[in-house]
XYZ file of C-alpha atoms in Angstrom:
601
model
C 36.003 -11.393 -5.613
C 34.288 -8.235 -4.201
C 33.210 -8.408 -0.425
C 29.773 -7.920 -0.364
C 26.672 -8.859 2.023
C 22.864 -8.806 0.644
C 20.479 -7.289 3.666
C 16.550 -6.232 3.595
C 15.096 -4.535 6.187
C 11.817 -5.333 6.697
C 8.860 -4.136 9.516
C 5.395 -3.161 10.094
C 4.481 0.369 8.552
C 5.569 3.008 10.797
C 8.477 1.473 12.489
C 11.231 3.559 10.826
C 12.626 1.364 7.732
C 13.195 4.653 5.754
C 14.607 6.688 8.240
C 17.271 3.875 9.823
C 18.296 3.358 5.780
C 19.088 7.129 6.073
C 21.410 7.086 8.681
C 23.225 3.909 7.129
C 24.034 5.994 3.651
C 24.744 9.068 6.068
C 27.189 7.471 8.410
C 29.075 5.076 5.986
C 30.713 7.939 4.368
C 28.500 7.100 1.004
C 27.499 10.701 0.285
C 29.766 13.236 -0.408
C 30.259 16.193 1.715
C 28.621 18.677 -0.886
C 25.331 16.779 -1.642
C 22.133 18.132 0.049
C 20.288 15.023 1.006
C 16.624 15.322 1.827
C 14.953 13.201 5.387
C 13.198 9.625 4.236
C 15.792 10.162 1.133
C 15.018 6.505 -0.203
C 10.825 7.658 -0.127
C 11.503 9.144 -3.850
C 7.956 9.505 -5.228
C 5.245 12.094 -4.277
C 3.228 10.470 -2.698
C 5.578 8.465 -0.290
C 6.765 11.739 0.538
C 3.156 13.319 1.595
C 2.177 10.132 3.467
C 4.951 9.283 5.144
C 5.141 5.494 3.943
C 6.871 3.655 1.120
C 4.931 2.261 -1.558
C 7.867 0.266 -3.884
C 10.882 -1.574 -2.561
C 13.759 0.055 -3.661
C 17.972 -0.614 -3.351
C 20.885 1.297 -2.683
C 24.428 0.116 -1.820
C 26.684 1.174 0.969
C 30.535 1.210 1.459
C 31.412 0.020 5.002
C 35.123 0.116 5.437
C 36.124 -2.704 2.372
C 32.948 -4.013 1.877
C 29.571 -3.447 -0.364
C 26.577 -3.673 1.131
C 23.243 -4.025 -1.069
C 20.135 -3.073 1.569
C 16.440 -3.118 0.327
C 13.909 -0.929 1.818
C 10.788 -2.540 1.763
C 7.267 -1.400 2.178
C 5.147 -1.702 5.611
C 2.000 -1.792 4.099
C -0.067 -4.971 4.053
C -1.368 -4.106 0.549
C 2.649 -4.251 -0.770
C 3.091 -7.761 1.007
C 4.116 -8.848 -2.468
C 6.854 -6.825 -2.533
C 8.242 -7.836 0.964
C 7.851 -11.497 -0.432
C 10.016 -11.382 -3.368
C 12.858 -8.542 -2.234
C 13.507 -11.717 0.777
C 15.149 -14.023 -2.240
C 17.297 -12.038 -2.914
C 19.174 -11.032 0.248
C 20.821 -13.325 3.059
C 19.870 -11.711 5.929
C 17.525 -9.578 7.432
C 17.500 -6.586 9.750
C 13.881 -6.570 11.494
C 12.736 -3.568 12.640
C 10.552 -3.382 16.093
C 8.699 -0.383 17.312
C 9.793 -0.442 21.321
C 6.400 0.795 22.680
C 4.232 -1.034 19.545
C 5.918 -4.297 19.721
C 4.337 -6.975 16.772
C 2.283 -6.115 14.786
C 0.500 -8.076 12.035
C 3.078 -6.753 9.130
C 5.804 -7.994 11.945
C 4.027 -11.384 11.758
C 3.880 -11.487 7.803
C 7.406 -10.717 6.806
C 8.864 -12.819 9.706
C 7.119 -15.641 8.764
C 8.168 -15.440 4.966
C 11.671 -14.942 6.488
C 11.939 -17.363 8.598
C 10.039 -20.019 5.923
C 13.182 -18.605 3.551
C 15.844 -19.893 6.663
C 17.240 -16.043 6.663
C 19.681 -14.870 9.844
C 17.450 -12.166 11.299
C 19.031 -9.027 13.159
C 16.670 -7.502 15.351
C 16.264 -3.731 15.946
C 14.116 -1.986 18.356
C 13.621 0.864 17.430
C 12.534 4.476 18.933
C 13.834 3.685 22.340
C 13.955 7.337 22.892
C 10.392 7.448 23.539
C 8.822 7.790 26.130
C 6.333 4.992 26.969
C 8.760 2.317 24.852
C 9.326 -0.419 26.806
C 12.280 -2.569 24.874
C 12.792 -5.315 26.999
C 8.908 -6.520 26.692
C 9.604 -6.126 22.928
C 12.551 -8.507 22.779
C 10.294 -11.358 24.567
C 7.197 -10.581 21.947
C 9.919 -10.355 19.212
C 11.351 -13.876 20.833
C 7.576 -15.531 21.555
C 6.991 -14.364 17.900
C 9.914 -16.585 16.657
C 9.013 -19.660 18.531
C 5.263 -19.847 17.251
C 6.606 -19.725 13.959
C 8.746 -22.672 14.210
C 12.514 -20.527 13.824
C 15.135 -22.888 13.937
C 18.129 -22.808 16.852
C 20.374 -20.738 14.816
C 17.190 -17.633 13.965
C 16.490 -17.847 17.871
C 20.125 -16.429 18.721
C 19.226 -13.711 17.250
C 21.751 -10.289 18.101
C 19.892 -7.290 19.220
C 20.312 -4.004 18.488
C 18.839 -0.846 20.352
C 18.518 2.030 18.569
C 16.569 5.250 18.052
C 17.000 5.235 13.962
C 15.858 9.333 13.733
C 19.114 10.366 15.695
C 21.328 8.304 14.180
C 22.035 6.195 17.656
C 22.359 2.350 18.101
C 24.218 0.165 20.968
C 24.131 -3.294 22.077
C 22.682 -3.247 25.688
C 20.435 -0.382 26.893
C 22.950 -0.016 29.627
C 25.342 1.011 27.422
C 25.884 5.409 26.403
C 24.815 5.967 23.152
C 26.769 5.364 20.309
C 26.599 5.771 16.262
C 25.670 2.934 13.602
C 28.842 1.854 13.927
C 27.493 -1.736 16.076
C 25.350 -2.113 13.856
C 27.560 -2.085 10.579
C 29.626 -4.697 12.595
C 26.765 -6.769 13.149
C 25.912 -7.034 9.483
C 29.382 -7.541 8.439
C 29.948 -10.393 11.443
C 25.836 -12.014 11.286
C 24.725 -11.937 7.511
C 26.413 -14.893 5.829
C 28.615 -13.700 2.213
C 26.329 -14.968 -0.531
C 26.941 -18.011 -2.019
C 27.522 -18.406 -5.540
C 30.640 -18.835 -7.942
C 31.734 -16.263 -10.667
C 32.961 -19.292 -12.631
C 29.422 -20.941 -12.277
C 26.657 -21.153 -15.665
C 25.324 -17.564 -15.660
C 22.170 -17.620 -13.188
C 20.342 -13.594 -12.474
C 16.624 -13.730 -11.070
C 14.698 -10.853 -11.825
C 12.888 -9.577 -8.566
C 11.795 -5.789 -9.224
C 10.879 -3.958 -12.823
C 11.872 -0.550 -13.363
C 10.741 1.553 -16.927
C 12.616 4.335 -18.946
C 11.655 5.780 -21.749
C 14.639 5.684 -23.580
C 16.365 1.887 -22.529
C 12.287 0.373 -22.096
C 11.967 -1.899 -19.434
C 14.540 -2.819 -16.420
C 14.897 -5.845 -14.640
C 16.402 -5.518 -11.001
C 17.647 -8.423 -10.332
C 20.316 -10.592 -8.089
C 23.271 -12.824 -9.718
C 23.460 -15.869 -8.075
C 26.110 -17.619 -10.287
C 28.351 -16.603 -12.994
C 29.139 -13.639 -14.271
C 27.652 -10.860 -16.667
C 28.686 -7.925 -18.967
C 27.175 -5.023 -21.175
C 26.594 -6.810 -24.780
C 26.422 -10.504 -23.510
C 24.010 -12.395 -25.048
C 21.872 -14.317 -23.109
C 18.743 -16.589 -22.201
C 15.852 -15.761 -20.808
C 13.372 -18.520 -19.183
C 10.102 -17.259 -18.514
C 8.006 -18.923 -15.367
C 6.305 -21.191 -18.180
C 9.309 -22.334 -19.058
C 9.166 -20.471 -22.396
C 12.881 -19.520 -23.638
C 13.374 -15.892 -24.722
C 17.087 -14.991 -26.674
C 18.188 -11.911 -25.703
C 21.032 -9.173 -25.428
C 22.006 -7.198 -22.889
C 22.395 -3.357 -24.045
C 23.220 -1.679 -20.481
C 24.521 -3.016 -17.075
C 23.759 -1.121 -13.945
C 25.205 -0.385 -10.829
C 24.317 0.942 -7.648
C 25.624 3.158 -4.970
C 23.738 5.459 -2.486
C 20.984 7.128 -4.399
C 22.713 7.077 -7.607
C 23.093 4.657 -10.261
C 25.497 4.603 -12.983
C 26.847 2.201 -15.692
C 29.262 -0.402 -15.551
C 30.495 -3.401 -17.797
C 30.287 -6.488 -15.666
C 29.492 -7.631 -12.497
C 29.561 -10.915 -10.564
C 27.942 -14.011 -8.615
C 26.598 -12.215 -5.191
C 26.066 -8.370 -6.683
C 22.568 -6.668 -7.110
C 22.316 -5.125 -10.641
C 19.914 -3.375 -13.550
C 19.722 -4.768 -16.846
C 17.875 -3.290 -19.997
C 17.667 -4.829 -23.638
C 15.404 -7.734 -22.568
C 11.415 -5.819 -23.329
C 9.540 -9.404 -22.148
C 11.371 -9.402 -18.231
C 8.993 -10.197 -15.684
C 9.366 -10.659 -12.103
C 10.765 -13.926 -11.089
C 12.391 -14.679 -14.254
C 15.876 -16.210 -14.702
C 18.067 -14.775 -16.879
C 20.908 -17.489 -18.005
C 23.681 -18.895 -20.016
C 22.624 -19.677 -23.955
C 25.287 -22.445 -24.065
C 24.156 -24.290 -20.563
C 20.519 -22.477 -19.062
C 20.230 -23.368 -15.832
C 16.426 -21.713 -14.703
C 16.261 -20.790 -10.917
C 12.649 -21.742 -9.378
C 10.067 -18.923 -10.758
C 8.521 -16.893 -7.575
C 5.011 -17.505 -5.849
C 3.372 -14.001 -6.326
C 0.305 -13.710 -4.071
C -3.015 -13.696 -5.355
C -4.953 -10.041 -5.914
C -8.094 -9.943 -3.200
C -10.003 -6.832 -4.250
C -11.246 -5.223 -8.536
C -12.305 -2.213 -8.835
C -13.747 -1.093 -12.222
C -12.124 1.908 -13.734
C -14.320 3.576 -16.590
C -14.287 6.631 -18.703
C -16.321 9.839 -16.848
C -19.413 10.175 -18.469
C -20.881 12.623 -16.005
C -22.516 15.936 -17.332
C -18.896 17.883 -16.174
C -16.956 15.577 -18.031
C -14.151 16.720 -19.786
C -13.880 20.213 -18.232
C -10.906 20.015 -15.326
C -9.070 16.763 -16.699
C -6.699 16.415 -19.158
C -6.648 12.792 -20.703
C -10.421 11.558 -20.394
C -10.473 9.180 -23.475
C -10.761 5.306 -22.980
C -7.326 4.567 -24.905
C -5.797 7.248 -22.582
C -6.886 5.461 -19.567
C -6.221 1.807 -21.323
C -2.416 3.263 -22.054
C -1.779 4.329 -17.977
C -3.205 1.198 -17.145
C -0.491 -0.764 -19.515
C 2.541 1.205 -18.387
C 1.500 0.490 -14.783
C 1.517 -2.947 -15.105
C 4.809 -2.687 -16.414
C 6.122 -2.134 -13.004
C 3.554 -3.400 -10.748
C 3.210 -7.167 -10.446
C 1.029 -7.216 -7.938
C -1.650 -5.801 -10.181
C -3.785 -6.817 -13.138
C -6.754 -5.474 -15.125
C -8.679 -6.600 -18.462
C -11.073 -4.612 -20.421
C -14.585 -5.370 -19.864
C -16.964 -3.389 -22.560
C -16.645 -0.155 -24.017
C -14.246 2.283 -21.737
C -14.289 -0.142 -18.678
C -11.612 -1.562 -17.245
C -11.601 -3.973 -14.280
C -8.459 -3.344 -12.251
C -7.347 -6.020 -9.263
C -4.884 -5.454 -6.857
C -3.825 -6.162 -3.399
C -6.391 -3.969 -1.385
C -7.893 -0.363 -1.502
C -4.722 1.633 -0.780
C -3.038 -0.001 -3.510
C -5.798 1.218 -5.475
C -6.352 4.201 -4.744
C -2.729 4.971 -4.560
C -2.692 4.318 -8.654
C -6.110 6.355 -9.060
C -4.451 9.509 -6.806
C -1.554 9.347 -9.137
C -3.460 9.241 -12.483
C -5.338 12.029 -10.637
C -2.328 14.143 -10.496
C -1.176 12.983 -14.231
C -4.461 14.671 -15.671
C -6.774 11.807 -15.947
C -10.455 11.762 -15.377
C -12.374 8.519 -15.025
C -14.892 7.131 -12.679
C -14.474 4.086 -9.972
C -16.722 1.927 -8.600
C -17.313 0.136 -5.279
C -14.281 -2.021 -4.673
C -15.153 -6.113 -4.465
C -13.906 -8.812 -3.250
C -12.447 -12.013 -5.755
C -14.450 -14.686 -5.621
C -12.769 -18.235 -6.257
C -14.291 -21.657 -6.685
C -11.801 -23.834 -4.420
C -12.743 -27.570 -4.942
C -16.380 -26.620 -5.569
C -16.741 -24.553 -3.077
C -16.895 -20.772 -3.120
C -14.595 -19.044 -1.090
C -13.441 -15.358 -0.211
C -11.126 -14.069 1.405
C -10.470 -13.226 4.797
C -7.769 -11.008 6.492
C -6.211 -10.908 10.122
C -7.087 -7.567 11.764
C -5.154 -5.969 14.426
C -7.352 -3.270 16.611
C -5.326 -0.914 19.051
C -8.278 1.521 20.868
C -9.086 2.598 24.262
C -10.751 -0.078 26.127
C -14.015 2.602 26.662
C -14.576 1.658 22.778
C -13.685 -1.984 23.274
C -17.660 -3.146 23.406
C -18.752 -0.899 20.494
C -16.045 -2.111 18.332
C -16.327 -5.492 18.912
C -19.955 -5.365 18.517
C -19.676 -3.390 15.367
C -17.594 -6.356 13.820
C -19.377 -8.856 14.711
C -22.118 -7.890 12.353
C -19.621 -7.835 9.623
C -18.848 -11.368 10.298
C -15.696 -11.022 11.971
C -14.025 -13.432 14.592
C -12.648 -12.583 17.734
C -9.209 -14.442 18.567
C -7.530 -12.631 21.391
C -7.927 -9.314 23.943
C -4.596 -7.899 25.533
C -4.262 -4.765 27.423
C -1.640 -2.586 26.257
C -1.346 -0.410 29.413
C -1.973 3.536 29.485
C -5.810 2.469 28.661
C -5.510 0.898 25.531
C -6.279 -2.472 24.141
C -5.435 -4.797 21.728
C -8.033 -6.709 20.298
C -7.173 -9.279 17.046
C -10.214 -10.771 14.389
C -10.417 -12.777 12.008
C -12.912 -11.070 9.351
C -13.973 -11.689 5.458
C -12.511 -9.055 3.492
C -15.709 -7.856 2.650
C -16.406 -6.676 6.307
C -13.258 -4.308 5.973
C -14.670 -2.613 2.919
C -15.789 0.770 4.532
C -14.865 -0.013 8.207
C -12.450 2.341 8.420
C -14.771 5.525 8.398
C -16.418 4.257 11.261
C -13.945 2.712 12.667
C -12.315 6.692 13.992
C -15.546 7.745 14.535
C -16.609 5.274 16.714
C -12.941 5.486 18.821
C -12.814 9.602 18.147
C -9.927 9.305 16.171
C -7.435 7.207 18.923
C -8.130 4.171 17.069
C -5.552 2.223 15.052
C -6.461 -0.583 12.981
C -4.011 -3.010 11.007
C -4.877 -5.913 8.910
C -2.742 -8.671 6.583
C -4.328 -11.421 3.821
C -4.870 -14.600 5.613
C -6.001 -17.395 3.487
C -9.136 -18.109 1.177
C -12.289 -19.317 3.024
C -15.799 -20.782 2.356
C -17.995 -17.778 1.449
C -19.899 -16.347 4.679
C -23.170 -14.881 2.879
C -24.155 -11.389 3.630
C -21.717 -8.558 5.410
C -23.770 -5.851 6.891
C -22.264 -2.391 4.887
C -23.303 1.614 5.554
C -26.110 2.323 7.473
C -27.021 6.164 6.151
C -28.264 6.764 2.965
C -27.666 9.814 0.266
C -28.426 13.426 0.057
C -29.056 13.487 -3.768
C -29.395 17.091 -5.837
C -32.166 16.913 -8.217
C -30.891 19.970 -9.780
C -28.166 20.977 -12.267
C -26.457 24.270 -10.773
C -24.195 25.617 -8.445
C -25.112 24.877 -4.365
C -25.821 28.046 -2.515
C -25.302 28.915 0.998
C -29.404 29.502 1.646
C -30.090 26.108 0.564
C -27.618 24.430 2.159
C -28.401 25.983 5.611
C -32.045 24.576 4.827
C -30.110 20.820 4.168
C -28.004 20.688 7.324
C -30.680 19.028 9.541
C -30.977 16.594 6.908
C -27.621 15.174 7.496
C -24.443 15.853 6.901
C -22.921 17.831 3.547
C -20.081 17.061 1.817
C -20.412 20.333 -0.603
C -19.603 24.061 0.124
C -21.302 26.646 -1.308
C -20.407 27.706 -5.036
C -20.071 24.398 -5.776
C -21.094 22.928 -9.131
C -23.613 19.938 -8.672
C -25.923 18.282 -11.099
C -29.193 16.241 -10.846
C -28.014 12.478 -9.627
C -24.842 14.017 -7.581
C -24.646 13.506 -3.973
C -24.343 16.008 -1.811
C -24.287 14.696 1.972
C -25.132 11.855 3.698
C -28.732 11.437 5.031
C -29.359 11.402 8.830
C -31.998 7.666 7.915
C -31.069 5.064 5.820
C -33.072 5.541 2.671
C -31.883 8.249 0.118
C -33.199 11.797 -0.322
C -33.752 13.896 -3.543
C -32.915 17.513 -2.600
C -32.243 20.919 -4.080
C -29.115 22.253 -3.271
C -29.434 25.519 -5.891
C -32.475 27.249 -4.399
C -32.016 30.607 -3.728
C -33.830 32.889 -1.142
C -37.105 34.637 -3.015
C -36.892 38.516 -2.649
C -39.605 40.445 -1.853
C -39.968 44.601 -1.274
C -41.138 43.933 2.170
C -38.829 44.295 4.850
C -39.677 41.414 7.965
C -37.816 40.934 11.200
C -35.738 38.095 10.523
C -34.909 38.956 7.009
C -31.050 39.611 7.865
C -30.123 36.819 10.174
C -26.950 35.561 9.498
C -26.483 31.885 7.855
C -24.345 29.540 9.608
C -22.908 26.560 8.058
C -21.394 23.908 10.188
C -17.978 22.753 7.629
C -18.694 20.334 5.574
C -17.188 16.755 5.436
C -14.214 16.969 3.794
C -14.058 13.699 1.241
C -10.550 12.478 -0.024
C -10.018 9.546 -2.393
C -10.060 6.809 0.198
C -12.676 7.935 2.452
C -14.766 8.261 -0.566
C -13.870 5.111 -2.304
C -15.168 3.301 1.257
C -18.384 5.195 1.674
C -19.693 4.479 -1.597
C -22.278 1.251 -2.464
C -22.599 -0.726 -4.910
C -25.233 1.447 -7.109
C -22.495 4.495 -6.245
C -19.933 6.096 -8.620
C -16.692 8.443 -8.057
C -15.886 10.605 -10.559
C -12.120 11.537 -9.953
C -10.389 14.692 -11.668
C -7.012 16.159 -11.304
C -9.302 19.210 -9.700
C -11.916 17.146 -7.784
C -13.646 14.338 -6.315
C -17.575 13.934 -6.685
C -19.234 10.923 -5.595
C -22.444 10.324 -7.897
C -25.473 7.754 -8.366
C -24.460 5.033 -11.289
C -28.274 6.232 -12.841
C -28.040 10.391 -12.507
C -32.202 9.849 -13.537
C -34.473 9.498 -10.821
C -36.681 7.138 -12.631
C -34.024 5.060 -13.814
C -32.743 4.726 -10.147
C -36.411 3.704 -9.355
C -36.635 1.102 -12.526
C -32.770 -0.721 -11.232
C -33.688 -0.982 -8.044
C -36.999 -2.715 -8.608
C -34.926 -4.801 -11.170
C -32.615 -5.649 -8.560
């Protein structure tokens, strides 16, 4: 029987998951002296790497003197709450992570509830002690108050606590103590997280809790053994979550260890493994014995809150910067992302439409920036909310927002929320002029907040937020104030014009830009929209005048990525995304037909 322990580690975004799984695979020996290991090494795709955050849970095993440990990094993010959800059945124990200036924070609140609901041993670790303002024994009572509220039993409020500043590899037990390495904390784990339970002579039991794809083996189920034992070739059952029975075979066994991952031929009750052979896995499925199936409980996946409809570009620069622009192009992404990603479903609704739901808008536009950099060209819509009939009523629903600014912008804020329906629950000072301010708001009123949101608080803002529950439907949610800066002109901007436009409001295109009639340009100063021309050049004439060579000055113009976009836009809006560029367009590019909808409407 191998000696292993199954551990997550789990925290708000920001709080150093990543970087304290890096020193664990550094400091247990697990890579060899020759390998060149990157920082945030578990952060493996592109854009984890640029922004600094993980997207997917992922798993890696450590040696620790005679011992295997299996650790999970899990996302932050409040859109990926589904991952955090269904990574905690797999593991017996947790190691929570803690910012020591930040304290808990609504993430903190999510996955220790889900922990504590699972009866998990937690291990708590504040982290970044080293800086300056952190204050880790007011942590340790927040972490402790946070505990109690949620009803942790006798045996989760002993918690051990570990101090540590993840980034330089340093952890010890009291903050009196000199700094050490991870080597308290391995000690911990080893002495705190219960061995899993389970029997290698047990009925066969694996539950599927991640998907993986190759193109050469198809589709990979991660998944924990909780009884029995399993080899490369067995042949085995697998029950769906409607209790359908699938026969299968199992053509390859995996193994982990660090970063890499290599083949084996069996494994036993208490390991994490990879299996491939089985094409109709899903997440939460078990995979069993043909001669006695024993099915382990399917998972609860939570519910997608926001659709977005993808469709195929149709604007007059289609087809000239992107790659794959056809509707079975975009239908095929679409299908090999769902593959993976559980959390997320779409259906095809008309001709090149497809109505994508997921989790929230960084989960969204996280798929769109990647299909972005694949080649693909399509157009988005305004995100909405899902509307569900819950014992005849209609309900929406509504998220638990976290608000650290400076208490200058306290008033504004709280007045700006209101409007959009939201709640006010509590008001704590933070110290060093900052305050904490927690709502309760329809997730309607967060659609486009954001923008505003560092605006209003010049940038010193943070804002968090986490799904609450479904609610009775509030009515209307007051959305942007400004209306559109529209070219009526098919061209490319110049500078002359422009200048002319600045008063107007503020631009969005630089000069020697392409635009065409129905494009928007810039954001009007008032809140009604405003047909301009954007291509008009200066008129020469053989007469010299006085001011005829002033200089043109251009103030920069507002610099639109794929999120800040997605969140200005309304409902009679369009993006049109390319692997080149990102221009935000009216759904009717036809004055008159813009005129005829909105009299419809």
């Amino acid at each position: 029987m191998q000696k292993i322990r199954n551990i997550a580690v789990i925290a708000h975004v920001d709080h150093g998951k990543t970087t304290l799984v890096d020193g664990l695979l550094k400091q247990s020996g697990t890579y060899g002296s020759h390998e060149q290991v990157n920082e945030r090494a578990m952060d493996s795709n592109a854009l984890e790497k640029e922004r600094g955050i993980t997207i997917l849970s992922k798993n890696t095993a450590i040696r620790f003197g005679d011992h295997k440990i299996n650790v999970i990094d899990t996302p932050g993010h409040a859109d990926f709450g589904g991952e955090v959800e269904r990574v905690l059945k797999m593991v017996d124990g947790a190691l929570i992570l803690v910012d020591a200036y930040e304290g808990v924070m609504p993430q903190t609140k999510f996955v220790v509830k889900k922990m504590l609901a699972l009866g998990l041993k937690p291990i708590v670790v504040i982290n970044k002690i080293d800086k300056p303002s952190a204050d880790p024994e007011r942590v340790v009572d927040e972490v402790f108050d946070l505990f109690v509220a949620m009803d942790a039993t006798e045996d989760q409020l002993d918690f051990p606590i570990i101090y540590a500043a993840a980034r330089d590899g340093m952890a010890k037990l009291n903050m009196s103590d000199p700094d050490g390495d991870f080597t308290c904390l391995f000690n911990t784990i080893l002495e705190k997280v219960p061995e899993p339970t389970g029997d290698p002579e047990n009925p066969t039991q694996l539950q599927v809790f991640t998907l993986d794809y190759d193109n050469y083996v198809g589709k990979i189920g991660i998944a924990r053994i909780f009884n029995g034992k399993i080899a490369k070739g067995d042949n085995i059952l697998l029950a769906k979550a409607d209790g359908e029975m699938v026969k299968g075979k199992i053509s390859k066994l995996i193994g982990f260890m660090g970063l890499n991952r290599m083949e084996i031929q069996e494994a036993e009750a208490g390991d994490i493994v990879a299996v491939a052979g089985i094409e109709t896995v899903d997440v939460g499925d078990t995979i069993c014995d043909p001669q006695n199936p024993m099915p382990l409980d399917p998972m609860h996946i939570e519910e997608p809150t926001l659709t977005v409809v993808f469709s195929v570009n149709d604007s007059p620069l289609a087809g000239q910067e992107g790659k794959h622009v056809t509707a079975n192009k975009i239908r095929e992404r679409l299908d090999s992302e769902m593959n993976t990603n559980v959390a997320m479903r779409y259906e095809t609704v008309g001709e090149g439409k497809f109505i994508v739901s997921g989790r929230g808008e960084l989960q969204i536009t996280i798929l769109a920036e990647n299909m972005r950099r694949e080649g693909f060209e399509f157009g988005i819509g305004r995100p909405e909310v899902i509307v569900k009939e819950i014992e005849g009523v209609k309900c929406e629903p509504f998220e638990h927002l976290v608000v650290d600014l400076p208490a200058d912008n306290a008033g504004t804020i709280i007045e700006r929320l209101g409007r959009r329906k939201a709640e006010m629950k509590a008001m704590v000072p933070m110290g060093e002029g900052f305050t904490r301010v927690e709502f309760e708001i329809p997730a309607r009123g967060l659609i486009g907040f954001r923008g505003q949101f560092l605006t209003d608080t010049k940038g010193e803002g943070v804002m968090n937020h986490s799904f609450l529950e479904f609610r009775p439907y509030t009515g209307n949610v007051e959305s942007r104030q400004y209306g559109a800066l529209i070219s009526m002109e098919d061209g490319v901007a110049l500078a002359y014009s422009l200048f002319n436009l600045q008063d107007r409001g503020v631009l969005f295109t630089a000069p020697q830009t392409k635009v065409y009639k129905g494009m928007i340009i810039g954001e009007h100063s008032r809140s009604n929209d405003l047909d301009v021309n954007p291509i008009k050049g200066k008129a020469q004439s053989n007469v010299r005048s006085s001011g005829a060579d002033e200089a043109i000055k251009l103030v920069p113009p507002r610099d639109m990525n794929l999120e800040r976009a997605l969140e200005w836009i309304e409902d009679d809006e369009l993006l049109e995304v390319t692997p080149v560029s990102i221009r935000i367009r009216k759904r009717w590019l036809d004055p008159s037909d813009r005129k005829r909808y909105g009299a419809k409407k």
